[in-house]
Short mmCIF file of C-alpha atoms in Angstrom, two decimals:
data_model
loop_
_atom_site.label_atom_id
_atom_site.label_comp_id
_atom_site.label_asym_id
_atom_site.label_seq_id
_atom_site.Cartn_x
_atom_site.Cartn_y
_atom_site.Cartn_z
CA MET A 1 164.16 -98.92 89.13
CA PRO A 2 167.02 -100.97 90.60
CA ALA A 3 164.71 -103.97 90.32
CA LEU A 4 164.94 -103.65 86.47
CA PHE A 5 168.49 -104.65 86.55
CA GLY A 6 168.51 -107.26 89.17
CA GLY A 7 168.89 -104.99 92.16
CA GLY A 8 171.96 -103.26 90.84
CA GLU A 9 173.62 -106.12 90.84
CA SER A 10 173.70 -106.66 86.52
CA PRO A 11 176.39 -105.38 84.61
CA TRP A 12 174.48 -103.57 82.48
CA ALA A 13 172.92 -101.07 85.03
CA GLU A 14 176.50 -100.12 86.17
CA GLY A 15 176.85 -96.33 85.97
CA VAL A 16 173.10 -95.80 84.73
CA PRO A 17 171.24 -93.00 86.87
CA TYR A 18 167.76 -93.85 87.74
CA GLY A 19 166.43 -91.42 90.81
CA SER A 20 165.57 -88.03 90.96
CA LEU A 21 161.83 -88.42 90.94
CA GLY A 22 161.08 -84.92 91.21
CA VAL A 23 163.03 -83.89 88.38
CA THR A 24 161.56 -86.78 86.33
CA VAL A 25 157.71 -85.57 87.32
CA LEU A 26 158.65 -81.97 86.45
CA SER A 27 160.07 -83.42 82.97
CA VAL A 28 156.66 -85.08 82.34
CA LEU A 29 154.73 -81.65 82.98
CA VAL A 30 156.84 -80.20 80.65
CA PHE A 31 156.62 -82.95 77.92
CA LEU A 32 153.04 -83.52 77.69
CA PRO A 33 152.14 -80.18 76.38
CA LEU A 34 154.99 -80.10 74.28
CA TYR A 35 153.67 -83.52 72.39
CA PHE A 36 150.05 -82.30 71.92
CA ILE A 37 151.00 -79.09 70.64
CA ASN A 38 153.40 -80.39 68.34
CA PHE A 39 150.93 -82.06 66.03
CA ARG A 40 149.17 -78.65 65.71
CA LEU A 41 152.04 -76.98 64.52
CA SER A 42 154.21 -76.81 60.76
CA GLY A 43 157.20 -75.58 59.52
CA VAL A 44 160.21 -74.20 61.82
CA ARG A 45 157.69 -74.45 64.51
CA MET A 46 157.27 -77.66 64.84
CA VAL A 47 161.25 -78.44 63.92
CA LEU A 48 161.59 -76.37 67.13
CA CYS A 49 159.13 -78.57 69.23
CA VAL A 50 160.97 -81.89 68.13
CA LEU A 51 164.24 -80.28 69.50
CA LEU A 52 162.47 -79.13 72.83
CA ILE A 53 161.54 -82.58 73.36
CA ALA A 54 164.74 -83.79 72.59
CA SER A 55 166.32 -81.30 75.03
CA LEU A 56 164.43 -82.71 77.67
CA GLY A 57 165.88 -86.13 77.43
CA TYR A 58 169.44 -84.52 77.08
CA LEU A 59 168.54 -82.21 80.42
CA LEU A 60 167.42 -85.45 82.28
CA LEU A 61 169.82 -87.69 81.02
CA PRO A 62 172.49 -86.99 83.93
CA TYR A 63 169.34 -87.48 86.50
CA ASN A 64 167.53 -90.65 84.78
CA GLY A 65 168.83 -92.87 82.26
CA PHE A 66 165.49 -93.59 81.04
CA SER A 67 165.24 -90.30 79.40
CA ASN A 68 166.28 -91.73 76.15
CA THR A 69 162.05 -92.19 75.77
CA TYR A 70 161.83 -88.24 75.42
CA VAL A 71 164.40 -88.77 72.51
CA ILE A 72 162.47 -91.51 70.97
CA PHE A 73 159.50 -89.56 71.07
CA ALA A 74 161.22 -86.99 69.40
CA VAL A 75 162.38 -88.79 66.59
CA ALA A 76 158.84 -90.34 66.07
CA ALA A 77 157.82 -86.66 65.86
CA ALA A 78 160.23 -85.77 63.34
CA ALA A 79 158.50 -88.20 60.96
CA PHE A 80 155.62 -86.02 60.53
CA ILE A 81 157.35 -82.85 59.40
CA HIS A 82 156.54 -81.71 56.19
CA ALA A 83 159.65 -81.86 54.39
CA SER A 84 162.14 -84.28 52.26
CA LEU A 85 162.93 -87.69 54.14
CA TRP A 86 166.59 -86.65 53.68
CA HIS A 87 166.11 -83.54 55.71
CA ARG A 88 164.16 -85.36 58.20
CA LEU A 89 166.78 -87.96 58.63
CA SER A 90 169.44 -85.21 58.89
CA LEU A 91 167.14 -84.02 61.86
CA VAL A 92 167.18 -87.46 63.25
CA CYS A 93 170.68 -87.94 63.10
CA LEU A 94 171.64 -84.63 64.50
CA MET A 95 169.62 -85.54 67.65
CA LEU A 96 170.90 -88.80 67.66
CA ALA A 97 174.34 -87.75 67.60
CA THR A 98 174.07 -85.28 70.63
CA PHE A 99 172.58 -88.00 72.20
CA LEU A 100 175.89 -90.42 71.76
CA LEU A 101 178.07 -87.11 72.77
CA GLU A 102 176.39 -86.73 75.85
CA ILE A 103 176.56 -90.24 76.79
CA LEU A 104 180.30 -90.30 76.49
CA TRP A 105 180.60 -87.08 78.13
CA LEU A 106 178.57 -88.05 81.17
CA GLY A 107 180.01 -91.88 80.89
CA LEU A 108 177.23 -93.75 80.86
CA PRO A 109 176.74 -97.22 79.20
CA VAL A 110 176.86 -97.16 75.39
CA PHE A 111 174.37 -99.41 75.43
CA ILE A 112 171.51 -96.64 76.22
CA PHE A 113 172.22 -95.31 73.00
CA GLY A 114 172.35 -98.63 71.21
CA ILE A 115 168.74 -99.40 72.14
CA THR A 116 167.71 -95.81 71.74
CA VAL A 117 168.60 -95.70 67.92
CA ILE A 118 167.08 -99.37 67.49
CA ILE A 119 163.78 -98.11 68.86
CA ALA A 120 164.08 -94.40 67.46
CA LEU A 121 164.76 -95.74 63.58
CA ALA A 122 162.22 -98.40 63.99
CA VAL A 123 159.46 -95.71 65.28
CA PHE A 124 160.58 -92.97 62.61
CA PHE A 125 160.67 -95.32 59.37
CA GLY A 126 157.35 -97.19 60.66
CA SER A 127 155.45 -93.76 60.81
CA HIS A 128 157.27 -92.58 57.63
CA TYR A 129 155.76 -95.52 55.47
CA GLN A 130 152.29 -95.01 57.14
CA ILE A 131 152.25 -91.45 56.40
CA GLU A 132 153.20 -92.07 52.76
CA HIS A 133 151.05 -94.74 52.59
CA GLN A 134 148.32 -92.49 53.67
CA ARG A 135 149.68 -89.62 50.87
CA LYS A 136 149.50 -92.24 48.03
CA SER A 137 145.85 -93.44 49.32
CA ALA A 138 144.58 -90.11 49.28
CA ALA A 139 146.57 -89.02 45.78
CA LEU A 140 144.71 -92.25 44.43
CA LYS A 141 141.25 -91.37 45.58
CA LEU A 142 141.54 -88.05 43.98
CA SER A 143 142.89 -89.79 40.67
CA HIS A 144 140.08 -91.99 40.92
CA ASP A 145 137.51 -89.25 41.22
CA GLU A 146 139.21 -87.39 38.45
CA VAL A 147 138.82 -90.35 36.10
CA ARG A 148 134.97 -90.29 37.04
CA ARG A 149 134.49 -86.81 36.27
CA LEU A 150 136.44 -86.70 32.89
CA ALA A 151 134.43 -89.60 31.71
CA ALA A 152 130.97 -88.07 32.82
CA LEU A 153 132.00 -84.74 30.96
CA ALA A 154 133.10 -86.58 27.71
CA GLU A 155 129.79 -88.64 28.18
CA ARG A 156 128.00 -85.11 28.53
CA GLU A 157 129.38 -83.98 25.23
CA ARG A 158 128.94 -87.10 23.21
CA ILE A 159 125.42 -86.72 24.15
CA GLY A 160 125.41 -83.59 23.09
CA ARG A 161 126.84 -84.01 19.66
CA ASP A 162 124.50 -86.83 19.17
CA LEU A 163 121.14 -85.06 20.08
CA HIS A 164 122.47 -82.27 18.11
CA ASP A 165 122.96 -84.34 15.07
CA LEU A 166 119.92 -86.35 15.51
CA LEU A 167 117.08 -83.96 16.22
CA GLY A 168 118.43 -81.10 14.27
CA HIS A 169 118.72 -83.38 10.95
CA THR A 170 115.14 -84.79 11.73
CA LEU A 171 113.02 -82.00 13.10
CA SER A 172 114.46 -80.14 10.02
CA LEU A 173 113.00 -82.88 7.72
CA ILE A 174 109.75 -83.14 9.58
CA ALA A 175 108.76 -79.44 9.52
CA LEU A 176 109.92 -79.24 5.63
CA LYS A 177 107.67 -82.54 4.74
CA SER A 178 104.67 -80.87 6.79
CA GLU A 179 105.11 -77.81 5.14
CA LEU A 180 105.26 -79.12 1.71
CA ALA A 181 102.13 -81.46 2.29
CA GLY A 182 99.90 -78.28 3.45
CA LYS A 183 100.75 -76.82 0.04
CA LEU A 184 99.99 -79.94 -1.78
CA PHE A 185 96.79 -80.69 0.33
CA GLU A 186 94.35 -78.73 -1.90
CA ARG A 187 95.97 -79.56 -5.20
CA ASP A 188 97.17 -83.35 -4.98
CA ALA A 189 95.93 -85.19 -2.08
CA GLY A 190 97.52 -88.12 -2.88
CA ALA A 191 101.22 -86.77 -2.82
CA ALA A 192 100.22 -84.59 0.64
CA ARG A 193 99.08 -88.04 2.07
CA ARG A 194 102.68 -89.54 0.89
CA GLU A 195 104.36 -86.31 2.27
CA ILE A 196 102.60 -86.88 6.02
CA ASP A 197 103.32 -90.93 5.77
CA ASP A 198 107.28 -89.74 5.31
CA VAL A 199 106.59 -87.24 8.26
CA THR A 200 105.02 -90.23 10.26
CA ARG A 201 108.27 -92.64 9.22
CA VAL A 202 110.98 -90.07 10.11
CA ALA A 203 109.10 -89.57 13.36
CA ARG A 204 109.38 -93.06 14.20
CA ASP A 205 112.92 -93.28 13.27
CA ALA A 206 113.87 -90.47 15.44
CA LEU A 207 112.00 -92.03 18.40
CA SER A 208 113.97 -95.28 17.76
CA GLN A 209 117.27 -93.22 17.35
CA VAL A 210 116.40 -91.12 20.62
CA ARG A 211 115.87 -94.67 22.43
CA HIS A 212 119.15 -95.79 21.37
CA ALA A 213 120.82 -92.79 22.56
CA VAL A 214 119.09 -93.14 26.38
CA THR A 215 120.01 -96.42 26.10
CA GLY A 216 123.81 -95.06 26.16
CA ILE A 217 123.04 -92.40 28.44
CA ARG A 218 122.11 -94.89 30.72
CA ALA A 219 125.13 -97.53 30.11
CA ALA A 220 127.65 -94.51 30.73
CA GLY A 221 127.26 -94.96 34.35
CA LEU A 222 128.84 -98.61 34.09
CA SER A 223 131.45 -97.56 31.23
CA THR A 224 132.57 -94.77 33.73
CA GLU A 225 132.98 -96.95 36.79
CA LEU A 226 134.82 -99.50 34.48
CA ALA A 227 137.43 -96.71 33.13
CA ALA A 228 137.73 -95.84 37.13
CA ALA A 229 138.08 -99.62 38.01
CA ARG A 230 140.94 -99.49 35.63
CA GLN A 231 142.82 -96.83 37.16
CA LEU A 232 142.56 -98.12 40.37
CA LEU A 233 143.38 -101.64 39.64
CA GLU A 234 146.16 -100.43 37.40
CA SER A 235 147.93 -98.63 40.08
CA ALA A 236 147.77 -101.67 42.25
CA GLY A 237 149.49 -103.54 39.57
CA VAL A 238 146.50 -105.76 38.55
CA SER A 239 145.91 -106.58 34.59
CA PHE A 240 142.40 -105.80 34.11
CA SER A 241 139.80 -107.10 30.92
CA TYR A 242 136.18 -106.51 30.41
CA ALA A 243 133.10 -107.57 28.22
CA LEU A 244 130.05 -105.88 27.88
CA ALA A 245 126.91 -107.24 25.89
CA ASP A 246 125.24 -104.38 24.04
CA VAL A 247 121.70 -104.74 26.01
CA GLU A 248 119.33 -101.96 27.02
CA LEU A 249 119.21 -101.73 30.84
CA THR A 250 117.15 -100.00 32.99
CA THR A 251 118.13 -97.06 35.17
CA GLU A 252 117.48 -99.35 38.15
CA GLN A 253 119.52 -102.29 36.78
CA GLU A 254 122.44 -100.11 35.39
CA THR A 255 123.03 -97.96 38.70
CA ALA A 256 122.73 -101.25 40.84
CA LEU A 257 125.42 -103.19 38.54
CA SER A 258 127.68 -99.53 38.70
CA LEU A 259 127.72 -99.62 42.44
CA VAL A 260 128.33 -103.45 42.51
CA VAL A 261 131.19 -103.05 40.47
CA ARG A 262 132.75 -100.41 42.20
CA GLU A 263 132.52 -102.41 45.51
CA ALA A 264 133.77 -105.33 44.12
CA VAL A 265 136.72 -103.86 42.56
CA THR A 266 137.71 -102.00 45.43
CA ASN A 267 137.77 -105.39 47.51
CA ILE A 268 139.77 -107.02 44.96
CA GLN A 269 142.03 -103.73 45.13
CA ARG A 270 142.32 -104.10 49.13
CA HIS A 271 142.21 -107.66 50.08
CA ALA A 272 142.54 -109.84 46.96
CA ARG A 273 146.21 -109.69 46.32
CA ALA A 274 145.28 -110.48 42.83
CA THR A 275 147.33 -109.97 39.68
CA LYS A 276 144.27 -110.27 37.01
CA ALA A 277 140.61 -109.66 37.15
CA ARG A 278 137.72 -109.55 34.55
CA VAL A 279 134.35 -108.14 34.74
CA GLU A 280 132.23 -109.30 32.33
CA LEU A 281 128.36 -108.56 31.28
CA VAL A 282 126.30 -111.55 29.19
CA ALA A 283 122.82 -111.42 28.25
CA LEU A 284 121.03 -115.18 28.89
CA ARG A 285 117.79 -116.64 27.88
CA GLU A 286 115.74 -114.76 30.21
CA GLN A 287 118.53 -113.04 32.78
CA LEU A 288 121.48 -110.53 32.77
CA GLN A 289 124.43 -111.77 34.12
CA LEU A 290 127.37 -109.88 35.64
CA ARG A 291 130.68 -111.91 36.32
CA ILE A 292 133.52 -110.22 38.45
CA GLU A 293 136.27 -112.66 39.07
CA ASP A 294 139.97 -112.42 40.07
CA ASP A 295 142.85 -114.58 40.96
CA GLY A 296 143.66 -113.53 44.25
CA ASN A 297 144.01 -115.49 47.64
CA GLY A 298 140.21 -116.09 47.86
CA GLY A 299 139.27 -117.91 51.28
CA ASP A 300 136.66 -117.12 53.67
CA LEU A 301 135.38 -113.80 52.91
CA ARG A 302 133.46 -111.50 55.88
CA ALA A 303 130.06 -110.25 55.11
CA GLY A 304 131.88 -106.42 56.15
CA ASN A 305 133.87 -106.39 52.95
CA GLY A 306 130.99 -104.88 50.65
CA LEU A 307 129.29 -108.14 50.71
CA THR A 308 126.18 -107.50 52.66
CA GLY A 309 125.32 -104.22 50.18
CA ILE A 310 125.95 -106.01 47.25
CA ARG A 311 123.49 -108.91 48.13
CA GLU A 312 121.12 -106.07 49.12
CA ARG A 313 120.83 -104.40 45.78
CA VAL A 314 120.36 -107.60 43.92
CA ASN A 315 117.90 -108.63 46.13
CA ALA A 316 115.70 -105.26 45.52
CA LEU A 317 115.96 -106.06 41.69
CA ASP A 318 114.76 -109.58 42.37
CA GLY A 319 118.01 -110.77 41.25
CA GLN A 320 120.32 -113.61 42.51
CA PHE A 321 123.63 -113.57 44.11
CA ARG A 322 126.14 -116.15 44.06
CA ILE A 323 130.05 -116.14 45.40
CA ASP A 324 132.79 -118.70 44.73
CA SER A 325 136.02 -118.19 46.69
CA SER A 326 138.95 -120.37 47.36
CA ARG A 327 142.71 -119.81 47.86
CA SER A 328 143.87 -121.65 44.85
CA THR A 329 141.14 -120.14 41.92
CA GLY A 330 140.45 -116.64 43.70
CA THR A 331 137.21 -115.24 43.68
CA ARG A 332 134.14 -114.97 41.72
CA LEU A 333 131.02 -113.27 41.78
CA ASP A 334 127.87 -113.89 39.67
CA ILE A 335 125.03 -111.35 39.81
CA LEU A 336 122.03 -112.58 38.03
CA LEU A 337 119.06 -109.76 37.41
CA PRO A 338 116.17 -110.51 35.02
CA LEU A 339 116.11 -109.59 31.72
CA VAL A 340 113.52 -107.22 30.47
CA GLU A 341 111.50 -107.18 27.04
CA GLN A 342 113.75 -104.40 25.51
CA SER A 343 117.15 -105.90 27.19
CA LEU A 344 117.92 -107.96 24.00
CA PRO A 345 121.38 -108.34 22.67
CA VAL A 346 122.08 -106.33 19.69
CA ASN A 347 125.60 -107.74 18.76
CA VAL A 348 128.58 -109.91 20.37
CA PRO A 349 130.20 -108.23 23.68
CA ARG A 350 132.94 -105.84 22.94
CA VAL A 351 135.91 -107.50 24.80
CA HIS A 352 138.82 -104.64 26.27
CA HIS A 353 142.24 -105.80 27.70
CA LEU A 354 143.77 -103.57 29.76
CA MET A 355 147.26 -104.39 30.97
CA ALA A 356 148.53 -102.45 33.75
CA PRO A 357 152.11 -101.60 33.27
CA ARG A 358 154.34 -104.37 35.46
#
């Protein structure tokens, strides 16, 4: 220990105890169980354990000036107590004030206290902000999942209403006309044939409407994912807009595009530091194009940021995946999928502008 202070000649070392190896080893044997037990406790028991760790520092100080290490550990552990920040800071101030009073009582150099305060508070606030970040991330994930659940519930209710209104009326009309055709068959074959033709026409119309409803069900996954993307990006202060062409997607395409949007939006929230983001789905001559872009920092992108998964999903559907990223313009992802015969645009895209509160 004298070597740390230049062989005892440094003025900083004057009056600092550094001997008593046996007492120091004994304190370590007491400290280690307290340290590991502390993270399994909560409430008053955790507070008592923190105070015991600090007490080790107080008891060892007359024998070893480096006992402030225990006080620093105690302050760091106080950050994990389930209480308000002010209550935890009050406990920290109590422990540090007790340490200062003991230093003054023993006549030790005050610089020991100064070093202890700087390190202890740095560790305390670092741990505090890490805990707060984890808590907010967990709350955001719960909110994200809740948005998906509510969107799925609303979509199921809409599908139920649509099918009830569609099939209830259509099946009643088919039953009525079929019954009428049966009664007219022997008296007026021409009228009966006309009723049968009406039944055929109504059935075909119903089939077309059911197909349209199924298209809405398949697109619900993408709509749900976009609603979740809005929630996620708003929480990060990113303004978000999207435009979706009214096209029919196969189940595989809709699932793949939903997962691509989820992965890309997560990357924007975690890595891009963007202020704006946009998702756009358009129908070209022979292809569907999904474009996801942001104005973030761009630059070199590592395959580990979900890009490998996106590429694999696109390749599985015989699609193409392109990425353009630069630090000046941000990042743009283009996904091109084959346009199946029924995937024709019904009308112009619907554009939604969703601005996050600044």
